[in-house]
Coordinates of C-alpha atoms and ligand atoms in Angstrom, one line a residue:
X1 CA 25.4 -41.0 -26.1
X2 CA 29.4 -41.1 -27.2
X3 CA 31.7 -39.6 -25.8
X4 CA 32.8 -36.1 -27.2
X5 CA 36.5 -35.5 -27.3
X6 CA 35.7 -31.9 -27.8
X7 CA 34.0 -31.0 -24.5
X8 CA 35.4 -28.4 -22.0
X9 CA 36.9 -30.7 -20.1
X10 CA 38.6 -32.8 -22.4
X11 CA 39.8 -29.4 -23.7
X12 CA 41.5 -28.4 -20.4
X13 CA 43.0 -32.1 -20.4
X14 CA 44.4 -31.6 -23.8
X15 CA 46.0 -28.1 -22.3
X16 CA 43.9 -26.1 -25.0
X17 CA 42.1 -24.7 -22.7
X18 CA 43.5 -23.2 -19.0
X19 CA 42.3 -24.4 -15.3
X20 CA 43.4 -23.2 -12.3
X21 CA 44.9 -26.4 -11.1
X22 CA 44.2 -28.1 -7.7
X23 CA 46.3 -31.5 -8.4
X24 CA 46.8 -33.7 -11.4
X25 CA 48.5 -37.3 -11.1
X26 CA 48.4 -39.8 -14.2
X27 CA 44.7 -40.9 -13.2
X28 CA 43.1 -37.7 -12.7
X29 CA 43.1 -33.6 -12.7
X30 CA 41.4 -31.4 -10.3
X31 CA 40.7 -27.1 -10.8
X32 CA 38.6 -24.9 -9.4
X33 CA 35.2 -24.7 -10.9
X34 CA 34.9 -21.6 -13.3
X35 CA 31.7 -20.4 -11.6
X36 CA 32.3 -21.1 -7.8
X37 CA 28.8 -22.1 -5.7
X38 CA 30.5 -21.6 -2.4
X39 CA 33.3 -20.6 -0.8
X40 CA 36.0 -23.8 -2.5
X41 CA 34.2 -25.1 -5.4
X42 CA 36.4 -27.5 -7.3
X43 CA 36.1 -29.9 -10.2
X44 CA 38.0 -33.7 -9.9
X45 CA 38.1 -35.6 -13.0
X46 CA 39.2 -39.0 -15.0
X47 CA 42.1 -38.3 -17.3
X48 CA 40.2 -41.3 -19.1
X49 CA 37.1 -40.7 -21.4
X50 CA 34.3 -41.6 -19.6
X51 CA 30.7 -39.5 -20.0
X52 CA 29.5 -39.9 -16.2
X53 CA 29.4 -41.8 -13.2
X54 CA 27.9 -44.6 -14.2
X55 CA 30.0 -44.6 -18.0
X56 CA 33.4 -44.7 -15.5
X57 CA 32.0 -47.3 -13.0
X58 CA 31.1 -49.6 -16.3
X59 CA 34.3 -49.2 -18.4
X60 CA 37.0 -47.8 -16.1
X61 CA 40.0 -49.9 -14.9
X62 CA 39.6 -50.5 -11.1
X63 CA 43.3 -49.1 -10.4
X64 CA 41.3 -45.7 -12.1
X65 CA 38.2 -46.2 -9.5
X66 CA 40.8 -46.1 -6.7
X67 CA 43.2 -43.6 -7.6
X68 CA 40.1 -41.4 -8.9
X69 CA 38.4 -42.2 -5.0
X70 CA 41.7 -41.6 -3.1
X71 CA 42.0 -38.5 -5.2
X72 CA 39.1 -36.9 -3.5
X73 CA 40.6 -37.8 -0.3
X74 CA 43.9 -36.2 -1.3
X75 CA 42.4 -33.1 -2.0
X76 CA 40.7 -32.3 0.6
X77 CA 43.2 -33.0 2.7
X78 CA 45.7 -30.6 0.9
X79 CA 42.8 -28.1 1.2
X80 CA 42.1 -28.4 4.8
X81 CA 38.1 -29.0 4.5
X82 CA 38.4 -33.1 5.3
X83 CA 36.1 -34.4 8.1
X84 CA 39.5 -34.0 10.3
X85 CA 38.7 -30.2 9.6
X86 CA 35.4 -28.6 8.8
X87 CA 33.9 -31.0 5.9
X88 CA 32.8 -30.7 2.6
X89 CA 29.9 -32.2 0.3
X90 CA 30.9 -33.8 -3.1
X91 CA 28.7 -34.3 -5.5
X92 CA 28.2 -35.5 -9.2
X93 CA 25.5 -34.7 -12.0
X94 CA 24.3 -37.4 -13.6
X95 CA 22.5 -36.8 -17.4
X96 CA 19.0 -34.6 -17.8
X97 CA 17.8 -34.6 -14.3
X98 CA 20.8 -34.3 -12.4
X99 CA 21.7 -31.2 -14.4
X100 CA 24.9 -32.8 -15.9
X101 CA 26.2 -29.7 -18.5
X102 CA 29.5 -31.4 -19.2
X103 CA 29.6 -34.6 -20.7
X104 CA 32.9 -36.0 -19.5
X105 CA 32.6 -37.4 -15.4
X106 CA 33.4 -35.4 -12.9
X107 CA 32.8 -34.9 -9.3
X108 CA 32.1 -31.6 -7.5
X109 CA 33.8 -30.7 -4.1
X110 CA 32.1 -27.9 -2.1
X111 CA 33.8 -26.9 1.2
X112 CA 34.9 -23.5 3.4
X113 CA 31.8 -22.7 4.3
X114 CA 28.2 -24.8 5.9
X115 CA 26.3 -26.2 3.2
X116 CA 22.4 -26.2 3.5
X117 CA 21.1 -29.8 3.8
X118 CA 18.5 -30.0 0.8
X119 CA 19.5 -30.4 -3.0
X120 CA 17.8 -27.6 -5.4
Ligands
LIG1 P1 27.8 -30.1 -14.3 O1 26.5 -29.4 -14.3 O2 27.9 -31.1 -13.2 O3 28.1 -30.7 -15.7 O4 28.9 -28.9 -14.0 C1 29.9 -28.5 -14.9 C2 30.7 -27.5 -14.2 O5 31.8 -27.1 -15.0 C3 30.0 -26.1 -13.9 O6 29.9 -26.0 -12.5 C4 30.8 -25.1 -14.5 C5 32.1 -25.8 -14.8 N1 32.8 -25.3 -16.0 C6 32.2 -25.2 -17.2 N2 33.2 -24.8 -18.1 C7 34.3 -24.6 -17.4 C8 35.6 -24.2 -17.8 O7 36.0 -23.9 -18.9 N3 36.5 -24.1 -16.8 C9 36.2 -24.5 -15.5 N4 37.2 -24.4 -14.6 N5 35.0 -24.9 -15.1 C10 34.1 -25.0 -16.1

């Protein structure tokens, strides 16, 4: 599979389409997800074109694997649901079986609210 430059997220990257914006620095964005799951659902993504986790731990710089990690941390700092508060899951679909629906990598952040343990 290639990467397509026109998916949603690329898109929102671009500006053409709007996000409700969490935090952006050059490496990566992060909005809340359009159809929340729980209480904070938000998206974190590469500002490089990569199609999933395993596409950006093959071809991405490691400077982008650290700022893209360190992100996360960031983030849920700002929002107040790090381990240092309440918690929060992240999680990342991954192709046909993982239920991946947008072809650019991203990772999910769940928090503000207890998470049941099993994955549906
Ligand atoms: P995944 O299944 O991991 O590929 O999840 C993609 C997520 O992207 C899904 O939870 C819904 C979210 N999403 C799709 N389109 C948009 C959009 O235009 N804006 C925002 N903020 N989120 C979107």
């Amino acid at each position: 599979m290639n990467y397509d430059k026109n998916n949603i997220f690329a898109k929102i990257l671009r500006n053409e389409t709007p996000c409700k914006k969490v935090y952006e620095n050059d490496y990566v964005l992060s909005f809340y997800d359009v159809n929340p799951q729980k209480k904070i659902h938000i998206l974190v993504i590469p500002k490089g074109e990569y199609i999933d986790l395993d596409d950006f731990n093959s071809k991405a710089s490691e400077k982008e694997i650290i700022e893209f990690n360190k992100a996360i941390t960031h983030i849920v700092k700002m929002l107040k649901i790090s381990n240092q508060e309440d918690g929060y899951r992240v999680i990342s679909n991954i192709g046909k079986n993982g239920g991946q629906e947008v072809f650019h990598f991203h990772y999910h952040i769940f928090g503000g609210e207890k998470i049941r343990k099993m994955v549906f």
